[in-house]
């Protein structure tokens, strides 16, 4: 029995591995969908950056604050500030070599500290549409920030500026200890007066965040990733299940039935070879996804084994349809039609996170939906390995039931091959 | 080797085989002839274990196909009419699989695969897939897959359908090889000349029953010393039958709008008389052929219809 089953499995694997187009398609379909979703989620393009040329003719503490802040646009790095001379700046902006040119005039710092009007000059590149607007908007926010900085710490800034101005050329900027203490106390007092305005805002922001998603660090592409592998599994299951009809139509099934090989060995051969192929496919797709998304390698093997088991459930489901269908054409049609609702409501094409609650409730009762939801619980949420372990009996029961039904149908199916 | 005893197979109201009995011996080619629907395939499927007889018994080399199916299948080799090959596997891999299915492994399997490749003339193309083969090469490989394990009993179901003359001759030689090593061959074919040239024993079936059996000589005797006159042209069926009605020693085997076949004693000498009668019936005669009685004419005599109908 064992030898015959392995003999059949070896043949099945050889046949399948020769069909390189089918294998390629099973890999390409999910990879293409995954690539498209990733491209949609992050644009797939380099982040555009506004090149801002800055001419600092004031060279004061306040102008220094402003220019430093221009380069602090977070991880996105929307603005890249570069200090240039007025002449270089004008030449480059005329040549279209930057998004904008900012000129901070001499006396800007004094004007701010003395509450006098001052004009910042921003020359934008007319050849660009969006990036100069970003610079303009950000600069507008910064000037407001400078205004409020002055309102809160105006006196302290005056003291610091005066101390710097009093330094002799070449002297290092050293403040006396009493002055540092005085400034520290003044800044602390100012900050305490602001606490009652700032703290409630911070609390409100914290309450508005989705703690689960924040904790898991899920991105749009990552939410799709397990579902995309399930799409590949569904197509692979459909392709594998066609072998029953292929063998019947070519006459090899009939020929095998008159050999000493038993129906059970033929059946086990298909099951074993299917498991092997599904393992290889899920390993390939999972590896790509894990590397791209930077997931923990420790989760790789449980995920691949779960996906293989899921693939066997789907292979069993598709095989059952094939073995019940009266003709190969109808079998192909029914399995093709079946794939799409399974993908749609089973969380593969549209992730459960994006489905309305009522549809999600239905989706997790679909075999692939249940298996996918468990995998996500393991990979992304706080289910841990228990999410898979506690569901393993159900998954095995599903696979067992479907394949037992297939074995039962295969007798009648083979009988029709006479 | 094959003993079929009062076999009956019924599908609902349809009786596909009834009271079929014969014995095929080792070292013998046993021909099973008959038109489509005659019950040949049902009989073969019962022998191969694909169908369970409604009544009667079938045994292969002493193994009852119902009570000991595995024992029976181990002794069998089957070459089906369809090209039952794995198109994605090479000829060598196909032979390996079917040899392995019968328990051959390792060196023994490799030796048998190489021998069969040589016998069927595919050793130079052993690594190619059947999809790249001609029809004749595929037929030879199909045959090779059935003999790779050197079966004691070989069932050949129309093995030369659609095969070029060269491949056919090669295949028939290989069939004779199987008999020479002591195998029992059950052979079905539509090619009467092939059956006549190859078979030691013949059974002719129609409507699920055996209508004639014996050696080729025994079957010829059933026709007596009659020749077969085949005339083509344009005929009025009723007028032809009327023309020969009551004519001594003449039997009308077939009358169609364009063909008439007559079985007649000493037809050579009576040719002017026979053609004259046809002319009087208003026939427009275009071509005539006089032949010794064969399986085709015997079948016509027994059933009134051509074997290929």
XYZ file of C-alpha atoms in Angstrom:
727
model
C 0.000 0.000 0.000
C 2.683 2.458 1.122
C 4.956 1.659 -1.796
C 2.145 1.941 -4.348
C 0.962 5.264 -2.926
C 4.489 6.685 -3.031
C 4.918 5.370 -6.563
C 1.727 7.188 -7.621
C 2.745 10.321 -5.701
C 6.119 10.363 -7.458
C 4.439 10.149 -10.840
C 1.955 12.885 -9.916
C 4.746 15.185 -8.776
C 6.719 14.606 -11.975
C 3.644 15.315 -14.068
C 2.900 18.481 -12.108
C 6.444 19.789 -12.124
C 6.553 19.365 -15.901
C 3.564 21.664 -16.249
C 5.691 24.731 -15.652
C 3.142 27.183 -16.975
C 0.578 26.068 -14.428
C 3.114 26.321 -11.613
C 4.177 29.739 -12.814
C 0.594 30.931 -12.955
C -0.122 29.704 -9.438
C 2.811 31.808 -8.252
C 2.293 34.752 -10.568
C -1.386 35.327 -9.827
C -0.881 36.075 -6.124
C 2.420 37.866 -6.734
C 0.818 40.112 -9.335
C -2.119 40.906 -7.087
C 0.239 41.454 -4.163
C 2.454 43.717 -6.248
C -0.510 45.771 -7.393
C -1.854 46.166 -3.884
C 1.566 47.149 -2.573
C 1.937 49.651 -5.394
C -1.494 51.072 -4.591
C -0.741 51.310 -0.904
C 2.589 53.081 -1.109
C 2.554 54.305 -4.662
C 5.451 52.106 -5.570
C 7.372 55.263 -6.442
C 10.126 57.191 -4.598
C 8.715 59.828 -2.220
C 8.801 63.264 -3.925
C 10.918 65.776 -2.028
C 10.819 69.564 -2.323
C 14.245 71.056 -2.809
C 14.305 74.327 -0.852
C 17.216 76.731 -1.249
C 17.677 79.008 1.771
C 19.573 82.289 1.830
C 20.142 83.260 5.478
C 21.220 86.909 5.404
C 20.264 87.387 9.036
C 22.349 84.568 10.519
C 20.653 84.971 13.905
C 19.374 82.542 16.509
C 15.797 83.026 15.313
C 16.631 82.539 11.618
C 18.622 79.470 12.655
C 15.496 78.060 14.416
C 13.425 78.658 11.316
C 15.869 77.035 8.896
C 16.464 74.050 11.192
C 12.728 73.514 11.453
C 12.419 73.489 7.657
C 14.520 70.367 7.552
C 12.428 68.617 10.226
C 9.459 67.348 8.240
C 9.465 63.896 9.818
C 10.141 60.485 8.215
C 8.542 61.543 4.974
C 11.285 64.138 4.367
C 9.006 66.303 2.305
C 11.411 69.238 2.261
C 15.131 69.130 1.810
C 16.628 72.485 2.816
C 19.994 73.608 1.487
C 21.840 76.811 2.480
C 23.080 78.821 -0.471
C 24.264 82.367 -1.236
C 21.738 84.774 -2.746
C 23.452 84.668 -6.135
C 23.643 80.874 -6.263
C 20.059 80.624 -5.091
C 18.777 82.943 -7.788
C 20.768 81.190 -10.500
C 19.540 77.779 -9.481
C 15.893 78.728 -9.111
C 16.007 80.377 -12.548
C 17.524 77.183 -13.934
C 14.649 75.220 -12.421
C 17.045 73.347 -10.149
C 14.903 73.650 -6.995
C 11.283 73.872 -5.867
C 11.676 77.199 -4.071
C 14.128 79.800 -2.830
C 13.657 81.316 0.632
C 15.450 84.541 1.500
C 15.633 85.422 5.188
C 16.543 89.122 5.220
C 19.021 90.737 7.556
C 17.340 91.944 10.762
C 14.699 89.212 10.717
C 15.643 87.969 14.191
C 15.608 91.458 15.715
C 12.298 92.201 14.062
C 10.738 89.074 15.569
C 12.090 89.781 19.044
C 11.003 93.408 18.920
C 7.629 92.615 17.424
C 8.423 94.550 14.296
C 7.162 93.502 10.858
C 9.566 91.573 8.693
C 9.212 90.023 5.270
C 10.435 86.563 4.284
C 10.841 86.263 0.516
C 9.809 82.957 -1.091
C 10.468 82.491 -4.816
C 8.806 79.363 -6.182
C 9.603 77.321 -9.296
C 6.688 77.834 -11.734
C 7.547 74.589 -13.519
C 6.482 72.635 -10.438
C 2.922 72.476 -9.181
C 2.705 70.628 -5.900
C 6.127 70.765 -4.256
C 6.352 74.588 -4.069
C 2.889 74.617 -2.501
C 4.072 72.170 0.141
C 6.999 74.470 0.941
C 4.708 77.478 1.105
C 2.251 75.748 3.400
C 4.974 74.458 5.680
C 6.636 77.863 5.859
C 3.342 79.433 6.787
C 3.016 77.000 9.697
C 6.569 77.740 10.773
C 6.105 81.492 10.844
C 3.103 80.947 13.087
C 5.255 78.729 15.276
C 7.944 81.443 15.480
C 5.262 83.932 16.489
C 4.040 81.699 19.321
C 7.599 80.908 20.351
C 8.163 84.577 20.772
C 4.926 84.989 22.689
C 5.884 82.292 25.199
C 9.644 82.614 25.427
C 10.175 86.153 24.096
C 12.067 87.463 27.152
C 14.295 84.419 27.395
C 15.128 84.616 23.711
C 16.074 88.274 24.110
C 18.443 87.398 26.976
C 20.074 84.603 24.988
C 20.388 86.758 21.877
C 21.887 89.639 23.809
C 24.390 87.315 25.448
C 25.445 85.946 22.063
C 25.725 89.424 20.551
C 27.951 90.470 23.455
C 30.491 87.775 22.755
C 33.833 88.946 21.399
C 34.881 87.537 18.006
C 36.345 84.046 18.446
C 34.914 83.643 21.944
C 33.013 80.426 22.602
C 29.340 80.678 23.458
C 29.538 80.025 27.178
C 26.732 81.146 29.494
C 27.346 81.787 33.194
C 25.743 79.252 35.574
C 23.391 81.786 37.240
C 22.119 82.788 33.811
C 21.463 79.175 32.811
C 19.598 78.628 36.082
C 17.582 81.800 35.539
C 16.674 80.748 32.010
C 15.786 77.245 33.165
C 13.425 78.540 35.859
C 11.837 80.961 33.384
C 11.273 78.266 30.744
C 9.889 75.878 33.365
C 7.438 78.509 34.613
C 6.305 79.239 31.068
C 5.857 75.527 30.350
C 3.791 75.042 33.537
C 1.395 77.766 32.479
C 0.906 75.878 29.206
C 0.278 72.457 30.779
C -3.413 73.026 31.372
C -3.835 73.817 27.655
C -1.574 71.096 26.277
C -2.400 68.053 28.461
C -6.073 67.652 27.584
C -5.206 67.680 23.890
C -2.624 64.930 24.333
C -5.103 62.800 26.251
C -7.750 63.243 23.621
C -5.370 62.204 20.853
C -4.312 59.068 22.702
C -7.937 58.002 23.178
C -8.698 58.334 19.449
C -6.029 55.855 18.329
C -6.815 52.239 17.401
C -4.752 50.405 19.986
C -4.776 47.041 18.234
C -3.564 48.367 14.927
C -1.090 50.639 16.624
C 0.330 47.656 18.461
C 0.528 45.365 15.446
C 1.924 47.988 13.098
C -0.308 46.736 10.276
C -0.017 48.376 6.915
C -2.431 48.185 4.001
C -0.192 45.783 2.091
C 0.446 43.605 5.131
C -3.278 43.178 5.809
C -3.632 41.818 2.274
C -0.606 39.526 2.382
C -2.109 36.303 3.872
C -5.204 36.672 1.705
C -3.043 36.926 -1.386
C -1.409 33.600 -0.552
C -4.879 32.115 -0.157
C -5.719 33.323 -3.660
C -2.704 31.371 -4.909
C -3.827 28.346 -2.888
C -7.309 28.513 -4.384
C -5.994 28.574 -7.936
C -3.529 25.794 -7.171
C -6.289 23.690 -5.595
C -8.434 24.113 -8.669
C -5.565 23.215 -10.986
C -4.596 20.149 -8.969
C -8.173 18.889 -8.766
C -8.457 18.761 -12.547
C -6.134 15.742 -12.607
C -9.031 13.359 -11.901
C -10.771 14.324 -15.128
C -7.530 14.544 -17.063
C -6.664 10.971 -16.103
C -10.134 9.746 -16.813
C -10.281 11.303 -20.257
C -6.824 10.143 -21.272
C -7.633 6.580 -20.186
C -4.809 6.389 -17.662
C -7.284 6.114 -14.781
C -8.921 3.085 -16.378
C -5.519 1.595 -17.102
C -4.416 2.148 -13.512
C -7.588 0.503 -12.238
C -6.745 -2.745 -14.030
C -3.236 -2.743 -12.558
C -2.498 -4.102 -9.069
C -2.592 -0.523 -7.731
C -5.643 -0.008 -5.564
C -7.987 2.940 -5.690
C -6.734 3.924 -2.246
C -3.141 4.038 -3.481
C -4.110 6.151 -6.476
C -6.034 8.446 -4.144
C -3.228 8.695 -1.591
C -0.772 9.380 -4.385
C -2.756 12.425 -5.433
C -3.144 13.579 -1.854
C 0.549 13.235 -1.024
C 1.768 14.884 -4.206
C -0.776 17.678 -3.713
C 0.466 18.224 -0.164
C 4.057 18.385 -1.414
C 3.260 20.902 -4.114
C 1.101 23.036 -1.858
C 3.916 23.072 0.697
C 6.400 24.273 -1.927
C 4.009 26.926 -3.200
C 3.099 28.239 0.220
C 6.769 28.201 1.258
C 7.726 30.256 -1.797
C 4.928 32.787 -1.388
C 5.352 33.040 2.383
C 9.088 33.588 2.042
C 8.575 36.439 -0.408
C 5.958 38.025 1.844
C 7.977 37.570 5.029
C 11.078 39.111 3.481
C 9.168 42.029 1.962
C 7.173 42.822 5.091
C 9.997 42.036 7.504
C 7.969 39.506 9.513
C 9.589 37.363 12.181
C 11.273 34.238 10.735
C 10.076 32.344 13.818
C 6.528 32.504 12.415
C 7.549 31.178 8.991
C 7.259 27.419 9.547
C 3.924 27.451 11.422
C 2.537 29.776 8.739
C 3.733 27.539 5.887
C 2.394 24.381 7.529
C -0.942 26.066 8.195
C -1.108 27.263 4.596
C -0.298 23.751 3.353
C -3.106 22.326 5.462
C -5.397 25.093 4.202
C -4.385 24.238 0.649
C -5.290 20.595 1.269
C -8.728 21.635 2.539
C -9.276 23.702 -0.613
C -7.843 20.929 -2.823
C -10.298 18.523 -1.186
C -13.181 20.908 -1.767
C -12.302 21.434 -5.427
C -11.698 17.710 -5.946
C -15.101 16.892 -4.500
C -16.733 19.266 -6.982
C -14.737 17.702 -9.813
C -15.721 14.186 -8.786
C -19.414 15.084 -8.543
C -19.620 17.067 -11.788
C -21.019 15.083 -14.729
C -18.486 16.350 -17.290
C -15.006 17.856 -17.272
C -16.338 21.048 -18.786
C -18.967 21.483 -16.093
C -16.402 20.621 -13.417
C -14.080 23.304 -14.720
C -16.911 25.811 -14.913
C -18.222 25.143 -11.421
C -14.794 25.283 -9.771
C -13.961 28.498 -11.645
C -17.202 30.084 -10.510
C -16.693 28.827 -6.961
C -13.269 30.423 -6.632
C -14.506 33.984 -6.885
C -17.119 34.049 -4.094
C -14.688 32.109 -1.921
C -12.064 34.788 -2.547
C -14.473 37.674 -2.090
C -16.216 36.689 1.118
C -13.434 34.498 2.463
C -11.238 37.500 3.140
C -8.715 36.722 0.425
C -9.522 39.469 -2.038
C -11.086 41.959 0.347
C -9.527 41.569 3.796
C -11.895 40.973 6.696
C -10.734 44.314 8.110
C -12.420 45.989 5.120
C -15.618 43.933 5.119
C -18.853 44.966 6.829
C -19.510 42.993 10.008
C -22.361 40.916 8.573
C -20.253 39.817 5.601
C -17.284 39.115 7.803
C -19.504 36.892 9.955
C -20.404 34.868 6.882
C -16.832 34.940 5.581
C -15.226 33.298 8.573
C -17.608 30.345 8.188
C -16.368 29.697 4.677
C -13.519 27.122 4.877
C -10.860 29.419 3.455
C -12.230 32.346 5.463
C -11.910 30.456 8.734
C -8.403 29.243 7.930
C -7.300 32.715 6.807
C -8.755 34.423 9.852
C -6.858 32.014 12.113
C -3.605 32.653 10.258
C -4.046 36.400 10.628
C -4.781 35.986 14.315
C -1.479 34.140 14.588
C 0.603 36.498 12.476
C -0.788 39.921 13.328
C -2.969 39.896 16.375
C -2.345 38.583 19.844
C -3.516 35.036 19.162
C -0.004 33.615 19.123
C 0.586 29.984 18.219
C -2.562 29.135 20.179
C -4.589 30.730 17.387
C -3.419 27.888 15.153
C -3.142 25.155 17.752
C -6.712 25.497 18.997
C -8.027 25.589 15.420
C -5.940 22.662 14.203
C -8.554 19.995 15.095
C -11.187 21.903 13.099
C -8.862 22.311 10.111
C -7.918 18.629 10.211
C -11.576 17.663 10.533
C -12.440 19.792 7.498
C -9.637 18.248 5.438
C -10.512 14.750 6.646
C -14.219 15.109 5.880
C -13.657 16.566 2.424
C -11.103 13.925 1.457
C -13.252 11.094 2.806
C -16.089 12.365 0.636
C -13.661 12.497 -2.292
C -12.596 8.895 -1.665
C -16.231 7.861 -1.606
C -16.970 9.727 -4.845
C -13.839 8.428 -6.563
C -15.269 4.896 -6.607
C -18.306 6.055 -8.541
C -16.165 8.362 -10.693
C -13.796 5.551 -11.611
C -16.773 3.306 -12.280
C -17.965 5.788 -14.872
C -14.569 5.439 -16.555
C -15.376 1.842 -17.552
C -5.334 -18.901 -18.860
C -8.647 -17.122 -19.425
C -11.807 -19.070 -18.676
C -15.118 -17.342 -19.263
C -18.081 -19.428 -18.234
C -21.691 -18.461 -18.996
C -20.939 -14.807 -18.477
C -23.906 -12.496 -18.314
C -23.752 -8.767 -17.744
C -26.875 -6.678 -17.519
C -27.175 -2.873 -17.211
C -30.748 -2.193 -16.148
C -32.891 -3.648 -18.927
C -29.979 -3.874 -21.340
C -28.249 -7.235 -21.603
C -24.759 -6.407 -22.831
C -23.389 -9.956 -22.673
C -25.267 -13.207 -22.401
C -24.123 -16.791 -22.092
C -20.613 -15.964 -23.170
C -18.240 -18.883 -22.682
C -14.793 -19.523 -24.045
C -11.331 -20.586 -22.977
C -8.146 -18.889 -24.130
C -4.979 -20.871 -23.576
C -1.351 -19.996 -22.949
C 0.727 -19.508 -26.092
C -2.381 -18.665 -28.056
C -3.791 -15.542 -29.671
C -7.503 -15.499 -29.086
C -9.463 -13.145 -31.331
C -12.645 -11.482 -30.151
C -14.529 -9.981 -33.088
C -17.763 -8.139 -33.493
C -19.215 -4.776 -34.412
C -19.655 -1.921 -31.965
C -22.168 -2.883 -29.292
C -21.609 -6.599 -29.813
C -20.497 -7.089 -26.199
C -16.737 -7.296 -26.760
C -15.877 -4.399 -24.467
C -18.232 -5.658 -21.764
C -16.567 -9.065 -21.924
C -13.068 -7.572 -21.796
C -14.021 -5.262 -18.912
C -15.307 -8.257 -16.978
C -12.028 -10.081 -17.590
C -10.014 -6.996 -16.584
C -12.052 -6.653 -13.388
C -13.524 -3.290 -14.307
C -17.036 -4.763 -14.372
C -18.582 -7.315 -12.079
C -20.491 -10.039 -13.950
C -24.208 -10.245 -13.260
C -23.822 -14.006 -13.393
C -21.323 -16.545 -14.605
C -17.641 -16.664 -13.781
C -14.418 -15.325 -15.199
C -11.003 -16.482 -14.104
C -7.539 -15.402 -15.195
C -4.746 -17.904 -14.631
C -6.887 -19.555 -11.988
C -7.753 -16.312 -10.160
C -11.453 -15.549 -10.062
C -11.803 -11.894 -11.024
C -14.540 -11.344 -8.429
C -13.238 -13.229 -5.421
C -9.524 -12.632 -6.096
C -9.320 -9.456 -8.176
C -5.798 -8.512 -7.110
C -4.478 -11.955 -8.007
C -6.113 -11.692 -11.414
C -4.860 -8.157 -12.041
C -1.277 -9.123 -11.201
C -1.230 -11.584 -14.092
C -2.824 -9.198 -16.577
C -1.405 -6.722 -19.015
C -3.850 -4.392 -20.719
C -3.372 -2.344 -23.863
C -6.464 -0.172 -24.156
C -7.794 1.192 -27.395
C -7.270 4.787 -26.275
C -3.732 6.080 -25.877
C -3.604 5.820 -22.112
C -0.295 7.632 -21.655
C 0.940 10.492 -19.509
C 1.652 13.192 -22.053
C 3.820 15.147 -19.611
C 6.147 12.209 -18.978
C 8.736 10.856 -21.365
C 8.407 7.393 -22.914
C 10.933 6.053 -20.417
C 9.046 7.596 -17.482
C 5.749 6.198 -18.747
C 7.251 2.731 -18.936
C 8.800 3.145 -15.492
C 5.462 4.119 -13.997
C 3.528 1.227 -15.498
C 6.299 -1.232 -14.658
C 6.320 0.103 -11.103
C 2.545 -0.236 -10.926
C 3.070 -3.991 -11.342
C 5.702 -4.118 -8.645
C 8.904 -3.867 -10.679
C 11.587 -1.830 -8.931
C 15.249 -0.858 -9.267
C 17.536 -2.701 -11.656
C 14.848 -5.117 -12.765
C 12.610 -2.234 -13.759
C 15.368 -0.416 -15.626
C 16.284 -3.556 -17.565
C 12.703 -4.174 -18.562
C 12.218 -0.532 -19.590
C 15.311 -0.664 -21.798
C 14.251 -3.968 -23.336
C 10.766 -2.709 -24.139
C 12.096 0.565 -25.544
C 14.237 -1.478 -27.879
C 11.365 -3.808 -28.794
C 9.027 -0.972 -29.716
C 11.765 0.936 -31.517
C 11.757 4.020 -29.294
C 15.160 3.734 -27.649
C 16.397 6.802 -29.544
C 13.391 8.847 -28.486
C 13.091 7.506 -24.935
C 13.492 10.949 -23.389
C 10.833 12.586 -25.534
C 7.289 13.169 -24.405
C 4.514 11.343 -26.284
C 3.100 14.694 -27.401
C 6.059 14.893 -29.760
C 5.458 11.425 -31.218
C 3.661 10.368 -34.372
C 0.447 8.359 -34.029
C 2.296 5.124 -34.720
C 4.954 5.837 -32.107
C 2.286 6.596 -29.519
C 0.579 3.282 -30.334
C 3.862 1.443 -29.892
C 4.453 3.120 -26.537
C 0.873 2.335 -25.513
C 1.609 -1.301 -26.319
C 4.956 -1.187 -24.529
C 3.316 0.041 -21.326
C 1.111 -3.075 -21.392
C 3.966 -5.564 -21.724
C 6.687 -3.941 -19.601
C 5.964 -6.327 -16.705
C 5.813 -9.403 -18.970
C 2.223 -10.365 -18.167
C 0.987 -13.937 -18.440
C -2.267 -12.710 -19.945
C -2.388 -9.810 -22.353
C -5.605 -8.026 -23.306
C -5.217 -6.053 -26.535
C -8.140 -3.827 -27.423
C -7.800 -2.647 -31.029
C -4.065 -1.972 -30.571
C -3.402 -1.033 -34.198
C -6.146 1.546 -34.763
C -4.838 4.429 -36.834
C -1.358 2.978 -37.167
C 0.792 3.230 -40.298
C 1.666 -0.106 -41.999
C 5.240 -0.098 -40.725
C 4.258 0.447 -37.104
C 1.449 -2.087 -37.460
C 3.792 -4.787 -38.667
C 6.192 -4.008 -35.833
C 3.348 -4.215 -33.319
C 2.081 -7.511 -34.685
C 5.582 -8.914 -34.425
C 5.698 -7.897 -30.780
C 2.332 -9.584 -30.199
C 3.757 -12.787 -31.676
C 6.768 -12.387 -29.347
C 4.433 -12.408 -26.363
C 2.832 -15.619 -27.538
C 6.248 -17.148 -28.207
C 7.238 -16.631 -24.557
C 4.032 -18.389 -23.487
C 1.607 -15.579 -22.838
C -2.094 -15.834 -23.585
C -3.263 -12.955 -25.792
C -6.876 -11.844 -26.091
C -7.075 -9.687 -29.185
C -9.930 -7.523 -30.428
C -9.772 -5.794 -33.774
C -11.847 -4.451 -36.596
C -9.197 -5.432 -39.131
C -10.369 -8.824 -40.394
C -7.193 -9.512 -42.310
C -5.249 -8.821 -39.113
C -7.385 -11.282 -37.138
C -7.098 -13.881 -39.880
C -3.343 -13.543 -40.011
C -2.787 -13.421 -36.260
C -5.389 -15.368 -34.303
C -5.279 -19.041 -33.470
C -8.810 -19.069 -32.108
C -11.667 -16.721 -32.856
C -14.962 -15.801 -31.303
C -17.451 -13.663 -33.205
C -19.978 -11.776 -31.120
C -23.132 -9.911 -31.958
C -25.857 -8.499 -29.701
C -24.005 -9.727 -26.625
C -23.840 -13.346 -27.759
C -21.265 -15.569 -29.386
C -22.509 -16.392 -32.871
C -19.499 -18.337 -34.081
C -16.233 -19.641 -32.680
C -13.355 -21.848 -33.692
C -10.094 -21.733 -35.593
C -9.905 -19.820 -38.858
C -10.235 -23.052 -40.824
C -13.244 -24.121 -38.787
C -14.922 -20.819 -39.431
C -14.180 -21.035 -43.155
C -15.855 -24.420 -43.212
C -19.008 -22.746 -41.993
C -19.053 -20.892 -45.281
C -18.690 -24.130 -47.236
C -16.992 -24.110 -50.636
C -18.433 -20.780 -51.447
C -16.850 -17.729 -52.949
C -17.924 -14.195 -52.276
C -18.902 -11.997 -55.201
C -18.840 -8.311 -54.407
C -20.432 -6.011 -56.973
C -20.532 -2.233 -56.766
C -22.763 0.075 -58.822
C -26.410 1.146 -58.446
C -28.995 -1.365 -57.331
C -32.658 -1.774 -56.534
C -32.664 -3.895 -53.391
C -36.024 -5.552 -53.915
C -35.297 -6.391 -57.549
C -31.913 -7.906 -56.628
C -33.404 -10.137 -53.938
C -36.164 -11.207 -56.315
C -33.633 -12.013 -59.042
C -31.735 -14.465 -56.800
C -34.719 -15.811 -54.924
C -34.717 -19.551 -55.382
C -31.465 -19.657 -57.345
C -29.701 -22.827 -56.171
C -26.381 -22.407 -54.304
C -26.594 -18.627 -54.113
C -27.166 -16.560 -51.014
C -27.548 -12.797 -50.873
C -25.254 -11.540 -48.105
C -25.708 -7.825 -48.494
C -27.794 -5.481 -50.618
C -27.248 -1.737 -50.434
C -27.960 0.996 -52.962
C -24.335 0.857 -54.099
C -23.048 -2.605 -53.054
C -24.272 -6.180 -53.394
C -22.469 -9.198 -51.933
C -23.355 -12.748 -52.908
C -22.152 -16.059 -51.531
C -22.172 -18.639 -54.271
C -20.909 -22.176 -54.848
C -18.455 -22.379 -57.785
C -18.957 -18.665 -58.372
C -16.099 -18.498 -60.903
C -17.905 -20.722 -63.364
C -21.284 -19.169 -62.670
C -20.101 -15.568 -63.014
C -21.968 -14.861 -66.314
C -25.172 -16.287 -64.807
C -24.870 -14.189 -61.651
C -24.022 -10.941 -63.434
C -26.823 -11.607 -65.925
C -29.342 -11.940 -63.118
C -28.125 -8.669 -61.642
C -28.383 -6.932 -65.026
C -31.955 -8.197 -65.419
C -32.823 -6.641 -62.058
C -31.943 -3.271 -63.582
C -28.565 -2.911 -61.880
C -25.919 -0.573 -63.216
C -22.764 -2.629 -62.588
C -19.484 -0.752 -62.258
C -17.049 -3.149 -60.584
C -16.924 -6.765 -59.472
C -14.619 -8.617 -57.085
C -14.524 -12.364 -56.480
C -12.924 -13.469 -53.224
C -12.405 -16.503 -51.065
C -14.653 -16.504 -48.023
C -13.223 -14.552 -45.082
C -14.317 -13.384 -41.664
C -16.072 -10.422 -43.170
C -18.212 -12.584 -45.425
C -18.799 -15.069 -42.626
C -20.049 -12.294 -40.434
C -22.268 -11.121 -43.262
C -23.604 -14.609 -43.683
C -24.291 -14.978 -39.959
C -25.753 -11.565 -39.207
C -26.674 -10.010 -42.521
C -24.580 -6.954 -41.797
C -21.016 -5.823 -42.240
C -18.633 -6.153 -39.307
C -17.724 -2.479 -39.356
C -21.315 -1.239 -39.224
